[in-house]
Short mmCIF file of C-alpha atoms in Angstrom, two decimals:
data_model
loop_
_atom_site.label_atom_id
_atom_site.label_comp_id
_atom_site.label_asym_id
_atom_site.label_seq_id
_atom_site.Cartn_x
_atom_site.Cartn_y
_atom_site.Cartn_z
CA MET A 1 133.56 22.16 79.51
CA ARG A 2 135.55 21.35 76.39
CA GLN A 3 133.96 19.94 73.28
CA GLY A 4 135.39 17.30 70.94
CA PRO A 5 137.24 19.56 68.47
CA ALA A 6 139.37 20.97 71.31
CA PHE A 7 141.10 17.62 71.78
CA GLN A 8 144.12 16.51 69.77
CA SER A 9 145.61 13.03 69.34
CA PRO A 10 149.30 12.44 70.13
CA PRO A 11 151.56 12.95 67.08
CA ASP A 12 151.84 9.21 66.36
CA GLY A 13 148.06 8.78 66.43
CA ARG A 14 148.01 6.74 69.67
CA HIS A 15 145.91 7.61 72.71
CA LEU A 16 147.72 7.03 75.95
CA HIS A 17 145.98 6.24 79.24
CA SER A 18 147.57 5.58 82.59
CA PRO A 19 146.70 2.19 84.14
CA GLY A 20 143.21 2.24 85.59
CA HIS A 21 142.49 5.74 84.30
CA ARG A 22 139.30 6.32 82.36
CA HIS A 23 138.18 9.55 80.77
CA THR A 24 134.57 10.59 81.25
CA TYR A 25 132.63 11.16 78.03
CA GLY A 26 129.40 13.00 77.30
CA ALA A 27 126.87 12.68 74.47
CA LEU A 28 124.00 15.11 74.04
CA ASP A 29 121.25 14.79 71.44
CA LEU A 30 118.83 17.68 70.97
CA GLY A 31 116.06 16.49 68.70
CA THR A 32 112.80 17.94 67.47
CA ASN A 33 110.94 16.51 70.44
CA ASN A 34 113.46 15.43 73.08
CA CYS A 35 116.66 16.54 74.79
CA ARG A 36 118.78 13.59 75.91
CA LEU A 37 122.17 13.30 77.62
CA LEU A 38 124.41 10.36 78.53
CA ILE A 39 127.64 10.55 80.53
CA ALA A 40 129.75 7.40 80.61
CA ARG A 41 133.17 5.85 81.12
CA PRO A 42 134.68 2.99 79.06
CA ASN A 43 134.60 -0.36 80.81
CA ASP A 44 135.79 -3.77 79.55
CA GLY A 45 134.80 -3.49 75.90
CA SER A 46 131.72 -1.39 76.58
CA PHE A 47 130.90 1.62 78.74
CA THR A 48 129.21 2.31 82.05
CA VAL A 49 126.66 5.11 82.23
CA ILE A 50 127.26 7.31 85.25
CA ASP A 51 124.61 9.95 84.59
CA ALA A 52 121.72 10.52 82.20
CA PHE A 53 118.98 13.02 81.46
CA SER A 54 115.94 13.05 79.19
CA ARG A 55 113.19 15.60 78.80
CA ILE A 56 110.47 16.22 76.21
CA VAL A 57 111.05 19.82 75.07
CA ARG A 58 109.06 19.89 71.79
CA LEU A 59 111.57 22.19 70.14
CA GLY A 60 109.88 21.68 66.76
CA ASP A 61 106.33 22.62 67.84
CA GLY A 62 104.81 24.76 65.08
CA LEU A 63 107.94 24.62 62.92
CA SER A 64 106.14 23.10 59.92
CA GLN A 65 103.72 26.06 59.88
CA THR A 66 106.09 28.95 60.59
CA GLY A 67 109.50 27.72 59.49
CA ARG A 68 110.90 29.00 62.80
CA LEU A 69 111.54 27.80 66.33
CA SER A 70 109.08 29.49 68.66
CA ASP A 71 110.19 31.48 71.71
CA ASP A 72 108.44 29.07 74.08
CA ALA A 73 110.05 26.04 72.44
CA MET A 74 113.51 27.61 72.60
CA ASP A 75 112.98 28.53 76.25
CA ARG A 76 112.02 24.93 77.07
CA ALA A 77 115.08 23.59 75.27
CA VAL A 78 117.47 26.05 76.92
CA GLY A 79 116.05 25.11 80.31
CA ALA A 80 116.77 21.43 79.65
CA LEU A 81 120.20 22.17 78.20
CA SER A 82 121.11 24.19 81.30
CA ILE A 83 120.52 21.06 83.37
CA CYS A 84 122.70 19.09 80.94
CA ALA A 85 125.48 21.66 81.20
CA ASP A 86 125.41 21.42 84.99
CA LYS A 87 125.65 17.61 84.82
CA LEU A 88 128.57 17.78 82.39
CA ARG A 89 130.43 20.14 84.73
CA ARG A 90 129.70 18.20 87.91
CA ARG A 91 130.77 14.90 86.34
CA ASN A 92 134.04 16.43 85.11
CA VAL A 93 133.41 15.32 81.53
CA SER A 94 136.69 15.41 79.62
CA LEU A 95 135.31 14.99 76.09
CA ALA A 96 131.81 15.65 74.83
CA ARG A 97 129.91 15.93 71.59
CA SER A 98 126.57 17.73 71.48
CA VAL A 99 124.42 17.47 68.36
CA ALA A 100 121.19 19.00 67.10
CA THR A 101 119.10 17.47 64.36
CA GLU A 102 116.09 18.16 62.13
CA ALA A 103 114.45 21.07 63.96
CA CYS A 104 117.64 23.12 63.94
CA ARG A 105 118.47 22.04 60.38
CA ARG A 106 115.11 23.21 59.11
CA ALA A 107 114.40 26.35 61.16
CA ALA A 108 115.27 29.74 59.73
CA ASN A 109 116.45 30.80 63.19
CA GLY A 110 118.21 27.52 63.95
CA ARG A 111 121.71 29.02 63.86
CA LYS A 112 120.65 31.91 66.06
CA PHE A 113 119.26 29.45 68.57
CA ILE A 114 122.59 27.57 68.57
CA GLU A 115 124.34 30.83 69.43
CA ARG A 116 121.90 31.47 72.28
CA VAL A 117 122.54 27.99 73.70
CA ARG A 118 126.30 28.57 73.62
CA ASP A 119 125.99 31.98 75.29
CA GLU A 120 123.57 30.86 78.03
CA THR A 121 124.75 27.32 78.79
CA GLY A 122 128.28 26.95 77.39
CA ILE A 123 127.17 23.96 75.28
CA VAL A 124 128.38 24.10 71.67
CA LEU A 125 125.71 22.34 69.62
CA GLU A 126 126.69 20.92 66.24
CA ILE A 127 123.89 20.77 63.67
CA ILE A 128 124.54 17.44 61.98
CA GLU A 129 123.42 16.35 58.52
CA PRO A 130 120.93 13.49 58.06
CA GLY A 131 123.65 11.10 56.91
CA GLU A 132 125.61 11.60 60.12
CA GLU A 133 122.43 11.26 62.16
CA ALA A 134 121.73 7.93 60.47
CA ARG A 135 125.31 6.74 61.01
CA LEU A 136 125.29 7.57 64.71
CA ALA A 137 121.94 5.88 65.28
CA MET A 138 123.20 2.75 63.53
CA LEU A 139 126.46 2.77 65.47
CA GLY A 140 124.59 3.08 68.74
CA CYS A 141 122.22 0.13 68.33
CA HIS A 142 123.40 -2.34 65.65
CA LYS A 143 124.64 -4.83 68.27
CA LEU A 144 120.98 -5.61 69.07
CA LEU A 145 120.28 -6.99 65.61
CA GLU A 146 119.17 -10.60 65.47
CA PRO A 147 121.96 -12.97 64.37
CA GLY A 148 121.88 -13.72 60.65
CA ASP A 149 123.47 -13.21 57.28
CA GLY A 150 120.67 -11.35 55.53
CA PRO A 151 120.61 -7.58 55.05
CA ALA A 152 119.31 -5.47 57.92
CA LEU A 153 117.33 -2.26 58.06
CA ILE A 154 117.82 0.01 61.06
CA PHE A 155 115.51 2.98 61.50
CA ASP A 156 115.18 5.94 63.85
CA ILE A 157 111.78 7.65 64.05
CA GLY A 158 112.52 11.15 65.30
CA GLY A 159 110.41 14.20 65.90
CA GLY A 160 111.11 15.93 62.60
CA SER A 161 112.49 13.19 60.36
CA THR A 162 112.97 9.44 60.05
CA GLU A 163 116.33 7.92 59.17
CA LEU A 164 116.61 4.50 57.54
CA VAL A 165 119.92 2.66 57.17
CA LEU A 166 120.41 -0.52 55.13
CA ILE A 167 123.44 -2.45 56.34
CA ASP A 168 125.35 -5.66 55.81
CA GLN A 169 127.38 -7.23 58.58
CA VAL A 170 130.75 -8.84 57.96
CA ASP A 171 132.24 -10.58 61.02
CA GLY A 172 129.90 -8.55 63.19
CA THR A 173 131.03 -5.23 61.71
CA PRO A 174 128.23 -3.19 60.10
CA LYS A 175 128.72 -1.71 56.64
CA ILE A 176 126.23 0.86 55.38
CA ARG A 177 124.89 0.01 51.91
CA SER A 178 122.49 2.94 51.63
CA TRP A 179 120.53 5.32 53.83
CA TRP A 180 117.55 7.63 53.58
CA SER A 181 116.14 10.55 55.54
CA ALA A 182 112.41 11.14 55.17
CA PRO A 183 111.01 14.53 56.25
CA TRP A 184 108.41 12.94 58.52
CA GLY A 185 108.82 12.45 62.24
CA VAL A 186 106.17 12.26 64.94
CA VAL A 187 105.91 16.05 65.29
CA SER A 188 106.06 17.04 61.61
CA LEU A 189 103.67 14.27 60.54
CA THR A 190 101.16 15.10 63.27
CA GLU A 191 101.20 18.76 62.26
CA SER A 192 100.81 17.85 58.58
CA GLU A 193 97.50 16.17 59.32
CA GLY A 194 96.36 18.36 62.20
CA ARG A 195 95.58 17.28 65.73
CA GLU A 196 91.88 17.95 65.23
CA ALA A 197 91.68 15.39 62.42
CA LEU A 198 93.55 12.82 64.48
CA GLU A 199 91.14 13.21 67.39
CA GLY A 200 87.92 13.48 65.38
CA GLU A 201 85.42 10.85 64.29
CA ASP A 202 87.38 10.23 61.08
CA ARG A 203 90.68 9.67 62.91
CA VAL A 204 91.19 6.25 61.30
CA ARG A 205 91.02 7.85 57.84
CA ALA A 206 93.44 10.53 59.00
CA TYR A 207 95.78 7.81 60.19
CA ARG A 208 95.65 6.08 56.81
CA ARG A 209 96.43 9.37 55.06
CA MET A 210 99.50 9.85 57.25
CA ARG A 211 100.67 6.31 56.63
CA GLU A 212 100.34 6.79 52.86
CA ARG A 213 102.16 10.14 53.04
CA VAL A 214 105.12 8.48 54.71
CA ARG A 215 104.96 5.50 52.40
CA ARG A 216 105.32 7.76 49.34
CA SER A 217 108.32 9.49 50.90
CA PHE A 218 110.07 6.10 51.01
CA ASP A 219 109.60 5.38 47.27
CA GLN A 220 113.14 6.27 46.18
CA PHE A 221 114.71 4.40 49.08
CA GLU A 222 112.57 1.34 48.39
CA ALA A 223 113.98 1.24 44.86
CA MET A 224 117.47 0.85 46.38
CA LEU A 225 116.49 -2.09 48.59
CA PRO A 226 117.65 -5.58 47.52
CA GLY A 227 115.17 -7.77 45.71
CA ASP A 228 116.30 -10.85 47.61
CA ARG A 229 114.41 -10.67 50.89
CA ASP A 230 115.63 -13.92 52.48
CA GLY A 231 116.75 -13.61 56.08
CA ILE A 232 116.10 -9.88 56.39
CA ARG A 233 116.22 -8.23 59.80
CA LEU A 234 114.64 -5.07 61.20
CA LEU A 235 115.67 -2.95 64.18
CA GLY A 236 114.09 0.26 65.40
CA THR A 237 115.44 2.88 67.78
CA SER A 238 113.04 5.57 68.93
CA GLY A 239 110.42 6.47 71.48
CA THR A 240 107.81 5.04 69.13
CA VAL A 241 109.16 1.48 69.08
CA THR A 242 110.00 1.40 72.78
CA THR A 243 106.54 2.73 73.63
CA LEU A 244 104.76 0.20 71.41
CA ALA A 245 106.90 -2.61 72.81
CA SER A 246 105.89 -1.55 76.31
CA VAL A 247 102.21 -1.62 75.33
CA HIS A 248 102.74 -5.04 73.75
CA LEU A 249 104.21 -6.31 77.03
CA ALA A 250 101.43 -4.58 79.04
CA LEU A 251 104.04 -3.08 81.36
CA PRO A 252 102.63 -1.12 84.33
CA SER A 253 105.44 1.40 83.85
CA TYR A 254 108.31 1.77 81.43
CA ASP A 255 111.19 -0.65 82.08
CA ARG A 256 114.23 -0.29 79.85
CA ARG A 257 115.55 -3.70 80.91
CA ALA A 258 112.42 -5.38 79.54
CA VAL A 259 112.38 -3.45 76.28
CA ASP A 260 115.95 -2.88 75.11
CA GLY A 261 116.93 -5.85 72.94
CA LEU A 262 113.41 -7.27 72.73
CA HIS A 263 112.30 -8.88 69.45
CA VAL A 264 108.58 -8.65 68.81
CA PRO A 265 106.64 -10.48 66.05
CA ILE A 266 105.70 -8.00 63.33
CA ASP A 267 102.04 -9.02 63.43
CA ALA A 268 101.94 -8.17 67.14
CA MET A 269 103.45 -4.72 66.55
CA ARG A 270 101.04 -4.08 63.71
CA SER A 271 98.12 -5.01 65.96
CA VAL A 272 99.34 -2.63 68.67
CA SER A 273 99.69 0.17 66.08
CA THR A 274 96.16 -0.37 64.78
CA MET A 275 94.73 -0.44 68.29
CA ILE A 276 96.43 2.83 69.26
CA ALA A 277 95.37 4.55 66.03
CA GLU A 278 91.73 3.73 66.72
CA MET A 279 91.80 5.03 70.31
CA THR A 280 90.80 8.49 71.47
CA PHE A 281 93.36 10.78 73.09
CA SER A 282 92.00 9.95 76.54
CA GLU A 283 92.20 6.23 75.90
CA ARG A 284 95.81 6.49 74.73
CA ALA A 285 96.75 8.73 77.65
CA ALA A 286 95.34 6.14 80.05
CA LEU A 287 97.85 3.53 78.86
CA PRO A 288 100.67 3.51 81.46
CA CYS A 289 103.58 3.64 79.02
CA ILE A 290 102.05 6.34 76.82
CA GLY A 291 100.49 8.91 79.14
CA ALA A 292 99.44 12.43 78.29
CA ASP A 293 102.94 13.50 77.19
CA ARG A 294 103.03 11.03 74.28
CA ALA A 295 99.34 10.51 73.55
CA ASP A 296 99.13 13.13 70.79
CA LEU A 297 102.29 12.09 68.89
CA VAL A 298 102.30 8.31 69.19
CA VAL A 299 99.72 7.90 66.40
CA ALA A 300 102.08 9.47 63.87
CA GLY A 301 104.81 7.15 65.10
CA CYS A 302 102.55 4.17 64.44
CA ALA A 303 101.88 5.39 60.89
CA ILE A 304 105.62 5.71 60.20
CA LEU A 305 106.31 2.27 61.65
CA GLU A 306 103.63 0.65 59.50
CA ALA A 307 105.05 2.29 56.37
CA ILE A 308 108.49 0.88 57.22
CA ILE A 309 107.10 -2.60 57.78
CA GLU A 310 105.44 -2.40 54.36
CA ILE A 311 108.70 -1.77 52.50
CA TRP A 312 110.77 -4.16 54.65
CA PRO A 313 108.52 -7.08 55.68
CA ALA A 314 110.65 -8.80 58.31
CA THR A 315 109.05 -11.35 60.60
CA LYS A 316 110.24 -9.64 63.80
CA LEU A 317 111.02 -6.13 64.95
CA GLY A 318 114.05 -5.59 67.16
CA VAL A 319 113.60 -2.84 69.74
CA ALA A 320 116.47 -0.62 70.88
CA ASP A 321 116.37 1.86 73.72
CA ARG A 322 119.64 3.30 72.49
CA GLY A 323 120.74 5.27 69.45
CA ILE A 324 122.45 8.56 68.66
CA ARG A 325 123.88 9.18 72.13
CA GLU A 326 125.34 5.70 72.34
CA GLY A 327 126.69 6.12 68.82
CA ILE A 328 128.43 9.32 69.86
CA LEU A 329 129.94 7.68 72.93
CA ARG A 330 131.23 4.70 70.96
CA SER A 331 132.70 6.98 68.33
CA LEU A 332 134.46 9.22 70.87
CA MET A 333 135.83 6.26 72.82
CA ALA A 334 137.00 4.47 69.68
CA LYS A 335 138.99 7.55 68.67
CA ASP A 336 140.66 7.37 72.09
CA GLY A 337 141.73 3.80 71.42
CA TYR A 338 139.05 1.85 73.30
CA LEU A 339 137.79 -1.29 71.56
CA LEU A 340 134.01 -1.37 71.96
#
């Protein structure tokens, strides 16, 4: 399985394809909480997904306390990555890019873990910087922005960090004006407050403390935001926004077709966030689109979302069930001459 750097363009910079031939591309995103893979082929100005994988691995569990990836967390991630490696081989992927984000950036043993992954699975993970993470997330989802001429804010609430990207669009092409990476994601923020506080009688106060913590981390970025707030747009890509959108729709089970591209009134999303923050763990776990796997971390996601809404008060929130992986695929295919 060859990774991106092993491929070279023809000398004149063109990428030649025989009629009807389509390479198969892979994009793997190992985050602080999730391991996700997409395998796709270009198709008429877009791409068709032919295989996918997603698993909660909680790679960053305990990282904020120890500064290291735990053995159990690394074992979980390697298990998921082994499945990804098998899919990449079976689908005859010709070009892939595999990235790791905040957990591996922050952990003292992050590089050693990358070596273990390469040795045991053959996957060469690239630890990307926050700016590249923000760019890929934007590239993967910007097409879902509401039409308009005003500036747009795209955000990605991860497990260990949150990326915010302010863009302008000229003739449908996004141009990044500024970006910010805050050190709070659903895992790191939950651990900063403590699960006991979030499940205790004073959980609403704990929620407010988390929201204020995130809000302060946005201060410098807020100073870079334009003063003219006419026609602003907001788009989120993450498990948090797709989960809250599912709760808003009262879906009996998660349905990507109903969520991806949805635009929800901000007041409705704020009401859903407040409701979830006031619930007990058991009450959250009983909601079909949250469940036990997300019930402990979704509260932190709500706090981050509310802090974003405060600095960028759009009237609607766009919801994207797409992001870094799609950004990788579009980038790889564009380099091979496909217009997406």
